Coordinates of C-alpha atoms in Angstrom, one line a residue:
X1 CA -31.5 193.8 -3.8
X2 CA -34.7 193.6 -5.9
X3 CA -38.2 195.3 -5.5
X4 CA -41.5 193.5 -5.9
X5 CA -44.6 195.8 -6.0
X6 CA -47.4 194.3 -3.8
X7 CA -50.9 194.9 -4.5
X8 CA -54.1 193.8 -3.1
X9 CA -54.7 193.3 0.7
X10 CA -51.6 195.3 1.2
X11 CA -50.2 197.8 -1.2
X12 CA -46.4 198.5 -0.9
X13 CA -42.8 197.6 -2.1
X14 CA -40.8 194.8 -0.6
X15 CA -37.1 194.8 -1.1
X16 CA -35.6 191.4 -1.0
X17 CA -33.0 189.1 -2.7
X18 CA -34.6 187.1 -5.3
X19 CA -31.8 184.4 -5.0
X20 CA -32.4 183.8 -1.5
X21 CA -36.2 184.3 -0.8
X22 CA -38.7 181.6 -1.3
X23 CA -42.6 181.8 -1.7
X24 CA -43.2 180.9 2.0
X25 CA -41.0 183.7 3.0
X26 CA -42.5 186.1 0.6
X27 CA -45.9 185.0 2.0
X28 CA -45.0 185.4 5.7
X29 CA -43.6 188.8 5.1
X30 CA -46.8 189.8 3.3
X31 CA -48.9 188.2 6.2
X32 CA -47.1 190.1 8.7
X33 CA -47.4 193.5 7.0
X34 CA -51.0 193.1 6.2
X35 CA -51.8 191.9 9.7
X36 CA -53.3 188.5 8.4
X37 CA -54.1 185.6 10.5
X38 CA -51.0 183.8 9.4
X39 CA -49.0 183.0 6.0
X40 CA -51.8 180.2 5.2
X41 CA -54.5 182.8 4.7
X42 CA -52.1 184.5 2.1
X43 CA -52.4 183.6 -1.8
X44 CA -50.0 185.4 -4.1
X45 CA -50.5 185.5 -7.8
X46 CA -48.1 186.8 -10.4
X47 CA -48.4 187.0 -14.1
X48 CA -51.7 185.2 -13.7
X49 CA -50.2 182.2 -12.0
X50 CA -50.7 181.1 -8.1
X51 CA -47.2 181.1 -6.6
X52 CA -46.7 177.6 -5.1
X53 CA -44.4 176.5 -2.3
X54 CA -43.5 173.1 -4.2
X55 CA -41.0 171.4 -2.0
X56 CA -40.3 175.0 -0.2
X57 CA -36.5 175.3 -1.6
X58 CA -37.2 176.8 -4.9
X59 CA -36.1 180.4 -4.7
X60 CA -38.1 183.3 -6.4
X61 CA -35.6 183.8 -8.9
X62 CA -36.0 180.3 -10.2
X63 CA -39.7 180.8 -10.5
X64 CA -39.0 183.5 -13.1
X65 CA -39.8 186.4 -10.8
X66 CA -37.7 189.5 -11.5
X67 CA -36.9 192.9 -10.3
X68 CA -40.0 195.1 -10.2
X69 CA -42.6 192.3 -10.7
X70 CA -46.0 193.1 -9.8
X71 CA -47.7 190.5 -7.4
X72 CA -51.3 190.3 -6.1
X73 CA -51.9 189.3 -2.7
X74 CA -55.2 188.1 -1.7
X75 CA -56.8 186.8 1.8
X76 CA -58.3 183.4 2.0
X77 CA -59.3 181.7 5.1
X78 CA -56.8 179.6 6.9
X79 CA -58.9 176.4 6.1
X80 CA -59.4 177.7 2.6
X81 CA -55.6 178.3 2.2
X82 CA -54.8 174.7 3.7
X83 CA -57.3 173.3 1.1
X84 CA -55.9 175.0 -1.6
X85 CA -52.5 174.1 -0.9
X86 CA -53.6 170.6 -0.4
X87 CA -55.5 170.5 -3.8
X88 CA -52.2 172.1 -5.5
X89 CA -50.1 169.2 -3.8
X90 CA -52.7 166.5 -5.0
X91 CA -52.6 168.0 -8.5
X92 CA -48.8 167.9 -8.6
X93 CA -48.8 164.3 -7.4
X94 CA -51.4 163.4 -10.0
X95 CA -49.3 164.8 -12.7
X96 CA -46.1 163.1 -11.3
X97 CA -48.1 159.7 -11.3
X98 CA -49.4 160.1 -14.8
X99 CA -45.7 161.0 -16.0
X100 CA -44.6 157.9 -14.4
X101 CA -47.3 155.7 -16.1
X102 CA -46.0 156.9 -19.6
X103 CA -42.4 156.3 -18.8
X104 CA -43.0 152.9 -17.2
X105 CA -45.1 151.8 -20.2
X106 CA -42.5 153.1 -22.5
X107 CA -39.7 151.2 -20.9
X108 CA -41.6 147.8 -20.5
X109 CA -42.7 148.0 -24.3
X110 CA -39.1 148.8 -25.3
X111 CA -37.6 146.1 -23.2
X112 CA -40.0 143.4 -24.0
X113 CA -40.0 144.0 -27.9
X114 CA -36.5 144.7 -28.7
X115 CA -35.2 141.3 -27.5
X116 CA -33.5 142.7 -24.2
X117 CA -33.0 140.3 -21.3
X118 CA -36.1 140.7 -18.9
X119 CA -35.2 142.2 -15.7
X120 CA -38.1 140.7 -14.4
X121 CA -39.4 137.0 -14.0
X122 CA -42.1 137.5 -16.7
X123 CA -42.2 138.5 -20.4
X124 CA -44.8 140.6 -22.1
X125 CA -45.8 139.1 -25.6
X126 CA -48.5 139.3 -28.2
X127 CA -49.7 136.0 -28.8
X128 CA -52.1 134.3 -30.9
X129 CA -55.1 132.0 -29.4
X130 CA -52.6 129.0 -29.8
X131 CA -50.2 130.6 -27.4
X132 CA -47.7 131.3 -30.2
X133 CA -45.8 134.6 -30.4
X134 CA -46.8 136.8 -33.1
X135 CA -44.5 139.3 -34.8
X136 CA -46.4 142.4 -36.1
X137 CA -44.9 144.8 -38.7
X138 CA -41.7 146.5 -37.6
X139 CA -40.3 146.7 -34.1
X140 CA -41.7 150.2 -33.7
X141 CA -45.2 148.9 -34.7
X142 CA -45.0 146.2 -32.1
X143 CA -43.8 148.6 -29.6
X144 CA -46.5 150.8 -30.1
X145 CA -49.2 148.3 -30.0
X146 CA -48.0 146.9 -26.7
X147 CA -47.7 150.2 -25.1
X148 CA -51.2 151.3 -26.5
X149 CA -52.5 148.0 -24.8
X150 CA -50.7 148.5 -21.6
X151 CA -52.0 151.9 -21.2
X152 CA -55.4 150.9 -22.1
X153 CA -55.5 148.3 -19.4
X154 CA -54.3 150.7 -16.9
X155 CA -56.9 153.3 -17.7
X156 CA -59.7 150.5 -17.3
X157 CA -58.4 149.9 -13.8
X158 CA -58.7 153.6 -13.2
X159 CA -62.2 153.7 -14.5
X160 CA -63.1 150.8 -12.0
X161 CA -61.7 153.0 -9.3
X162 CA -63.7 155.9 -10.3
X163 CA -60.7 158.0 -11.1
X164 CA -62.3 159.0 -14.3
X165 CA -60.1 162.1 -14.9
X166 CA -56.6 160.1 -14.6
X167 CA -58.3 157.4 -16.6
X168 CA -58.9 160.0 -19.5
X169 CA -55.3 161.2 -19.3
X170 CA -54.1 157.7 -19.7
X171 CA -56.5 156.7 -22.4
X172 CA -55.2 159.8 -24.5
X173 CA -51.7 158.3 -23.9
X174 CA -52.8 155.2 -25.2
X175 CA -54.3 156.9 -28.3
X176 CA -51.1 158.6 -29.0
X177 CA -49.1 155.1 -28.7
X178 CA -51.6 153.3 -31.3
X179 CA -51.2 156.5 -33.7
X180 CA -47.5 155.7 -33.8
X181 CA -48.1 152.2 -35.5
X182 CA -48.7 151.7 -39.1
X183 CA -52.7 151.6 -39.7
X184 CA -52.3 148.4 -41.7
X185 CA -50.9 146.5 -38.5
X186 CA -53.9 147.6 -36.6
X187 CA -56.3 145.6 -39.1
X188 CA -55.8 142.7 -36.6
X189 CA -56.9 142.5 -33.0
X190 CA -54.4 142.3 -30.3
X191 CA -54.2 141.2 -26.8
X192 CA -51.8 140.0 -24.3
X193 CA -53.7 136.7 -24.0
X194 CA -55.4 136.5 -27.1
X195 CA -55.3 137.7 -30.9
X196 CA -58.3 138.2 -32.8
X197 CA -58.7 138.6 -36.7
X198 CA -59.8 142.5 -36.5
X199 CA -58.4 145.0 -34.1
X200 CA -61.2 146.5 -31.9
X201 CA -58.7 147.8 -29.2
X202 CA -58.7 151.4 -30.9
X203 CA -62.5 151.8 -31.2
X204 CA -63.1 150.4 -27.6
X205 CA -60.5 152.8 -26.4
X206 CA -62.6 155.4 -28.3
X207 CA -65.7 154.4 -26.3
X208 CA -63.9 154.5 -22.8
X209 CA -62.8 158.1 -23.6
X210 CA -66.5 159.3 -24.3
X211 CA -67.6 157.3 -21.3
X212 CA -65.2 159.1 -19.1
X213 CA -66.5 162.3 -20.5
X214 CA -70.1 161.1 -19.4
X215 CA -69.0 160.2 -16.0
X216 CA -67.2 163.5 -15.5
X217 CA -70.3 165.4 -16.7
X218 CA -68.3 167.2 -18.9
X219 CA -70.4 168.9 -21.7
X220 CA -67.5 170.7 -23.3
X221 CA -66.3 167.7 -25.0
X222 CA -69.5 167.2 -26.7
X223 CA -68.5 167.8 -30.3
X224 CA -65.4 165.8 -29.8
X225 CA -67.4 162.8 -28.3
X226 CA -69.6 162.6 -31.3
X227 CA -66.7 162.3 -33.8
X228 CA -64.9 159.8 -31.4
X229 CA -68.4 157.6 -31.4
X230 CA -68.6 157.8 -35.1
X231 CA -64.9 156.4 -35.4
X232 CA -65.6 153.7 -32.8
X233 CA -68.8 152.5 -34.5
X234 CA -66.9 152.2 -38.0
X235 CA -64.2 150.3 -36.3
X236 CA -66.4 148.1 -34.5
X237 CA -68.5 147.3 -37.6
X238 CA -65.5 146.4 -39.4
X239 CA -63.9 144.3 -36.7
X240 CA -67.4 142.6 -35.6
X241 CA -69.3 142.8 -38.6
X242 CA -72.8 144.7 -38.7
X243 CA -74.6 141.6 -37.5
X244 CA -71.9 140.6 -35.1
X245 CA -71.4 137.2 -36.9
X246 CA -67.5 137.8 -37.2
X247 CA -67.0 138.3 -33.3
X248 CA -69.4 135.2 -32.6
X249 CA -67.3 133.2 -34.8
X250 CA -64.0 134.3 -33.2
X251 CA -65.7 133.6 -29.7
X252 CA -66.9 130.3 -30.3
X253 CA -70.7 131.2 -30.5
X254 CA -70.8 133.4 -27.3
X255 CA -72.1 136.8 -27.6
X256 CA -69.7 139.2 -25.7
X257 CA -70.5 142.3 -27.8
X258 CA -74.0 143.2 -26.2
X259 CA -72.6 145.2 -23.3
X260 CA -70.1 147.0 -25.4
X261 CA -72.7 148.0 -28.0
X262 CA -75.1 149.0 -25.3
X263 CA -72.6 151.4 -24.1
X264 CA -71.9 152.8 -27.6
X265 CA -75.6 153.2 -28.2
X266 CA -76.3 154.9 -24.9
X267 CA -73.4 157.6 -25.4
X268 CA -74.8 157.9 -29.1
X269 CA -78.1 158.8 -27.8
X270 CA -76.8 161.2 -25.0
X271 CA -74.8 163.2 -27.6
X272 CA -77.8 163.2 -30.0
X273 CA -80.0 164.4 -27.1
X274 CA -77.6 167.4 -26.2
X275 CA -77.1 168.4 -30.1
X276 CA -81.0 168.4 -30.3
X277 CA -81.3 165.3 -32.6
X278 CA -84.4 163.9 -30.6
X279 CA -85.3 161.3 -33.0
X280 CA -81.8 160.0 -33.2
X281 CA -81.4 159.9 -29.5
X282 CA -84.7 158.1 -28.9
X283 CA -83.7 155.4 -31.6
X284 CA -80.3 154.9 -29.9
X285 CA -81.6 154.8 -26.4
X286 CA -84.4 152.4 -27.2
X287 CA -81.9 150.0 -29.1
X288 CA -79.7 150.3 -25.7
X289 CA -82.7 149.6 -23.6
X290 CA -83.3 146.5 -25.5
X291 CA -79.8 145.3 -25.0
X292 CA -80.0 146.1 -21.4
X293 CA -83.0 143.8 -21.1
X294 CA -81.0 141.1 -22.7
X295 CA -78.3 141.3 -20.3
X296 CA -80.2 140.8 -17.2
X297 CA -79.7 137.5 -15.7
X298 CA -82.5 135.5 -14.4
X299 CA -82.4 134.4 -10.9
X300 CA -83.3 131.1 -11.7
X301 CA -80.6 130.5 -14.2
X302 CA -78.0 132.0 -11.9
X303 CA -78.8 129.8 -9.0
X304 CA -78.8 126.7 -11.6
X305 CA -75.3 127.7 -12.6
X306 CA -74.0 128.3 -9.0
X307 CA -75.4 125.1 -7.8
X308 CA -72.5 123.4 -9.9
X309 CA -69.9 125.1 -7.6
X310 CA -69.4 128.3 -9.6
X311 CA -68.9 131.7 -7.6
X312 CA -71.9 134.3 -8.4
X313 CA -69.7 136.7 -10.2
X314 CA -68.4 134.0 -12.5
X315 CA -71.8 132.6 -13.1
X316 CA -73.4 136.0 -13.9
X317 CA -70.4 136.7 -16.4
X318 CA -70.8 133.7 -18.2
X319 CA -74.7 133.9 -18.5
X320 CA -74.5 137.4 -19.7
X321 CA -71.8 136.5 -22.3
X322 CA -73.8 133.4 -23.7
X323 CA -77.3 135.1 -23.9
X324 CA -78.5 133.5 -20.7
X325 CA -78.3 130.0 -22.0
X326 CA -77.3 127.5 -19.1
X327 CA -75.5 124.9 -21.2
X328 CA -73.4 127.1 -23.1
X329 CA -72.4 129.3 -19.7
X330 CA -71.4 125.9 -18.2
X331 CA -69.4 125.1 -21.2
X332 CA -67.7 128.5 -21.2
X333 CA -66.9 128.3 -17.4
X334 CA -65.1 125.0 -17.9
X335 CA -63.3 126.3 -20.9
X336 CA -62.1 129.4 -18.9
X337 CA -60.9 127.2 -16.3
X338 CA -58.9 125.1 -18.6
X339 CA -57.6 128.3 -20.1
X340 CA -56.4 129.6 -16.8
X341 CA -54.5 126.3 -16.0
X342 CA -52.8 126.6 -19.2
X343 CA -51.8 130.1 -18.6
X344 CA -50.4 129.2 -15.3
X345 CA -48.3 126.5 -17.0
X346 CA -47.1 128.6 -19.5
X347 CA -46.3 131.5 -17.0
X348 CA -44.1 128.9 -15.3
X349 CA -42.3 127.9 -18.5
X350 CA -41.8 131.5 -19.4
X351 CA -40.2 132.2 -15.9
X352 CA -37.9 129.0 -16.4
X353 CA -36.8 130.2 -19.9
X354 CA -36.0 133.6 -18.5
X355 CA -33.9 132.2 -15.7
X356 CA -32.0 130.0 -18.5
X357 CA -31.5 133.0 -20.4
X358 CA -30.0 135.0 -17.6
X359 CA -27.3 132.1 -17.0
X360 CA -26.1 132.7 -20.6
X361 CA -25.4 136.5 -20.2
X362 CA -26.3 139.1 -22.8
X363 CA -25.0 140.0 -26.2
X364 CA -22.6 142.9 -26.8
X365 CA -26.1 145.0 -27.6
X366 CA -27.5 143.6 -24.2
X367 CA -30.0 141.3 -26.1
X368 CA -31.1 137.9 -24.5
X369 CA -29.7 134.6 -26.2
X370 CA -32.6 133.4 -28.6
X371 CA -33.8 130.0 -27.2
X372 CA -35.6 129.0 -30.4
X373 CA -32.3 129.2 -32.4
X374 CA -30.5 127.5 -29.3
X375 CA -32.8 124.6 -29.5
X376 CA -32.0 124.4 -33.1
X377 CA -28.3 124.2 -32.7
X378 CA -28.7 121.8 -29.8
X379 CA -30.7 119.5 -32.0
X380 CA -27.9 119.5 -34.4
X381 CA -25.7 118.0 -31.7
X382 CA -23.9 120.9 -30.1
X383 CA -23.5 121.3 -26.3
X384 CA -26.0 123.5 -25.0
X385 CA -23.7 126.1 -23.0
X386 CA -21.4 126.3 -26.0
X387 CA -24.2 126.9 -28.5
X388 CA -25.4 129.6 -26.3
X389 CA -22.1 131.4 -26.1
X390 CA -21.8 131.2 -29.9
X391 CA -25.3 133.0 -30.3
X392 CA -24.3 135.4 -27.5
X393 CA -21.2 136.4 -29.2
X394 CA -23.1 136.9 -32.5
X395 CA -26.0 138.7 -31.6
X396 CA -28.4 135.6 -32.1
X397 CA -27.2 135.3 -35.8
X398 CA -27.7 131.7 -36.3
X399 CA -25.4 131.3 -39.4
X400 CA -22.4 133.1 -37.7
X401 CA -23.0 131.1 -34.5
X402 CA -22.8 128.0 -36.5
X403 CA -19.6 129.1 -38.2
X404 CA -18.0 129.6 -34.9
X405 CA -19.1 126.3 -33.7
X406 CA -17.9 124.2 -36.7
X407 CA -14.5 126.0 -36.7
X408 CA -12.0 124.2 -34.3
X409 CA -10.1 127.5 -33.6
X410 CA -13.1 129.6 -32.4
X411 CA -14.8 126.7 -30.7
X412 CA -11.7 126.0 -28.6
X413 CA -11.9 129.7 -27.8
X414 CA -15.6 129.8 -26.5
X415 CA -14.9 126.5 -24.4
X416 CA -11.9 128.1 -22.8
X417 CA -13.9 131.3 -22.1
X418 CA -16.7 129.4 -20.7
X419 CA -14.4 127.5 -18.4
X420 CA -12.9 130.6 -17.3
X421 CA -16.1 132.3 -16.4
X422 CA -17.3 129.2 -14.7
X423 CA -14.3 129.1 -12.4
X424 CA -14.9 132.8 -11.6
X425 CA -18.5 132.3 -10.8
X426 CA -17.5 129.2 -8.3
X427 CA -14.9 131.5 -6.7
X428 CA -17.2 134.2 -6.0
X429 CA -19.8 131.8 -4.7
X430 CA -17.2 130.3 -2.4
X431 CA -16.0 133.6 -1.3
X432 CA -19.4 134.6 -0.5
X433 CA -20.0 131.4 1.5
X434 CA -16.7 131.8 3.4
X435 CA -17.5 135.5 4.3
X436 CA -21.0 134.3 5.5
X437 CA -19.5 131.6 7.6
X438 CA -16.8 133.6 9.1
X439 CA -19.5 136.4 10.1
X440 CA -21.3 133.7 12.1
X441 CA -17.9 133.0 14.4
X442 CA -16.3 130.2 12.6
X443 CA -12.4 130.1 12.2
X444 CA -11.3 131.5 8.7
X445 CA -8.9 128.5 8.1
X446 CA -11.4 125.8 8.8
X447 CA -14.1 127.5 6.8
X448 CA -11.8 127.9 3.6
X449 CA -11.0 124.3 4.1
X450 CA -14.5 123.1 4.3
X451 CA -15.9 125.2 1.5
X452 CA -13.1 124.1 -1.0
X453 CA -14.3 120.5 -0.4
X454 CA -17.5 121.6 -2.3
X455 CA -20.0 120.8 0.1
X456 CA -23.4 122.6 0.5
X457 CA -24.1 125.1 2.9
X458 CA -25.7 122.9 5.3
X459 CA -23.2 120.2 5.1
X460 CA -20.3 122.7 5.8
X461 CA -22.0 124.2 8.8
X462 CA -22.6 120.7 10.2
X463 CA -18.8 119.8 9.8
X464 CA -17.7 123.1 11.3
X465 CA -19.9 122.5 14.3
X466 CA -18.9 118.7 14.7
X467 CA -15.2 119.7 14.4
X468 CA -15.4 122.4 17.2
X469 CA -18.2 121.0 19.3
X470 CA -19.4 124.5 20.0
X471 CA -21.9 126.7 18.5
X472 CA -20.4 129.6 16.6
X473 CA -20.2 133.1 17.8
X474 CA -23.3 134.6 16.4
X475 CA -23.3 138.1 14.8
X476 CA -26.8 139.2 15.6
X477 CA -26.8 141.5 12.5
X478 CA -26.0 138.7 9.9
X479 CA -27.2 135.5 11.3
X480 CA -30.8 134.5 10.4
X481 CA -31.0 137.3 7.8
X482 CA -32.5 135.7 4.7
X483 CA -31.0 138.4 2.6
X484 CA -27.5 137.6 3.6
X485 CA -27.6 133.7 3.3
X486 CA -25.9 132.4 0.2
X487 CA -27.8 130.2 -2.2
X488 CA -27.2 126.7 -1.7
X489 CA -28.0 125.7 -5.3
X490 CA -25.1 124.8 -8.0
X491 CA -22.7 128.1 -8.2
X492 CA -23.4 127.6 -11.9
X493 CA -26.9 128.6 -11.6
X494 CA -26.4 131.7 -9.6
X495 CA -28.3 134.4 -11.7
X496 CA -26.5 137.4 -10.2
X497 CA -23.3 136.3 -11.4
X498 CA -24.1 134.9 -14.7
X499 CA -23.7 137.8 -17.0
X500 CA -20.5 137.8 -19.2
X501 CA -17.4 139.6 -18.4
X502 CA -17.4 143.1 -19.7
X503 CA -21.2 143.3 -20.3
X504 CA -24.1 144.4 -18.3
X505 CA -27.9 143.8 -18.4
X506 CA -30.7 146.1 -18.7
X507 CA -31.2 145.9 -14.9
X508 CA -28.5 148.4 -14.6
X509 CA -30.4 151.2 -16.0
X510 CA -32.6 153.2 -13.6
X511 CA -36.3 152.1 -13.8
X512 CA -39.5 152.7 -11.8
X513 CA -40.1 149.2 -10.7
X514 CA -43.2 150.0 -8.6
X515 CA -45.0 151.6 -11.5
X516 CA -44.0 149.0 -14.1
X517 CA -45.2 146.2 -11.6
X518 CA -48.5 148.0 -11.6
X519 CA -48.9 147.9 -15.3
X520 CA -48.0 144.2 -15.2
X521 CA -50.4 143.5 -12.8
X522 CA -53.1 145.2 -15.0
X523 CA -52.2 142.9 -17.8
X524 CA -52.1 140.0 -15.5
X525 CA -55.4 140.5 -14.6
X526 CA -57.0 141.1 -18.2
X527 CA -58.3 138.3 -20.5
X528 CA -59.6 138.0 -24.1
X529 CA -62.9 139.1 -22.9
X530 CA -62.2 141.8 -20.4
X531 CA -63.1 144.7 -22.7
X532 CA -66.6 143.2 -23.1
X533 CA -67.2 142.3 -19.5
X534 CA -69.2 145.3 -18.5
X535 CA -71.4 145.7 -15.3
X536 CA -74.3 147.7 -17.0
X537 CA -76.0 149.2 -13.9
X538 CA -74.8 152.8 -14.6
X539 CA -75.8 152.4 -18.1
X540 CA -79.4 151.2 -17.4
X541 CA -80.0 154.1 -15.0
X542 CA -78.6 156.7 -17.7
X543 CA -80.9 155.2 -20.2
X544 CA -84.1 155.7 -17.8
X545 CA -82.9 159.2 -17.3
X546 CA -82.4 160.3 -21.0
X547 CA -85.6 158.6 -21.9
X548 CA -87.4 160.6 -19.1
X549 CA -85.8 163.7 -20.6
X550 CA -86.8 162.8 -24.0
X551 CA -90.6 162.4 -23.1
X552 CA -90.5 165.5 -21.2
X553 CA -89.1 167.5 -24.1
X554 CA -91.5 166.1 -26.4
X555 CA -94.3 167.0 -24.1
X556 CA -93.2 170.5 -24.0
X557 CA -93.1 170.9 -27.7
X558 CA -96.7 170.1 -28.1

């Protein structure tokens, strides 16, 4: 038996078994001895930490509590106790979610950079403006950039949902990811949908972090905020040019940078005000106010663009990004529409490519067959499945695959292997179809005979029904269940059975599909201008507030 020394609302010693007692049991015992309203009204603190129930199964010994430990017991109202418990549970859930975000971003970036066969029906790539895949530095560099971009997109989504503390945590993760990349690689701008000449993702991330400080009204970050804004300004001037000429050239003449620079100048003005640099603050805020005025969309121009069939949000965005010029805004909207159509076509093509890769299986190191190299081999004259097998066996080494294809002995062995796997896939498909039909009540011998004739599912069922003249005995647990119906496509195209015997895909490893899908949706909803597409209402209110504070301060100084 161990002894715990209790102080506070009840003073005494409680003897118990640390290996068997939980926090809930101890709280209930203290409540009983102190005549409290109930265990929810008791708060226990040991070594400066509040003892929490967690899932209610952890024993006191597992929490590090030892014999003769001193525990402070205090009384809180039942409602306050429940509120505290709920807050602790919410904080734990938040911490778990943030950990999931980091793990999911790490897994996605690893899978989509190292050439692994995608588990999903999409592939995440860094592309240039022509839609061509771009290789950036080493695999580590690519993974770091991709992870940083994913986390930044997720953080922006959290900001839109006003979850500023969570956004700040995710932005910090993004900053860490970018720091793992060679600085020379960060001299180009990256996006999942576009790639510019100079990177501004990192300085924009710095601005977003300071924006979260501001929205949280956390003045303790003041000194850090100033440093971050200095880095952001240096980065943006390097990327955009001091006169913005570089970014306007890259964006075909439109002016996307105004809202972003407005936010930067506002934050610089706020930091300067709180550090007593009033002249600097006024200069920054006045410049921000001028940009705010430029971004106000005239009602007449908005109505004109909307009359051409565009939605209000799209029309307002186009005018804001094009300095309120109606002609440029309309051209911009048509170009955006064409880009979205092309992206849909590209997405369909990518999904088809992934389906094709899944047919070929994975290499010994679980990589997907390289379709570009496969196309080259097919162009030479080799049969596609055979060329894919050669690449799969040789880890996508083009020359080794070519050697195997031109070697009569290895070529023959590969053909025999392909034929054997095709027979196995067909047999598995036939077995699945037979079991499905038998479960519907058809006679097994008739089913086997029909399936072996190579008919489709509909043809087989029609034949069996006509032969018997009766409906089958229906198993209510299987008939009509879409998940149990076999695929009627050619058995050779069944993706579930297309991996090479003795190999496995990345899908077998444990993954957080829900969180990975959330990150993928954030990427899907982004575009090349999403960093600059800022609704500046909050910024306008803050500019007025701090200019008023400045005027008041200057008046008091005279």
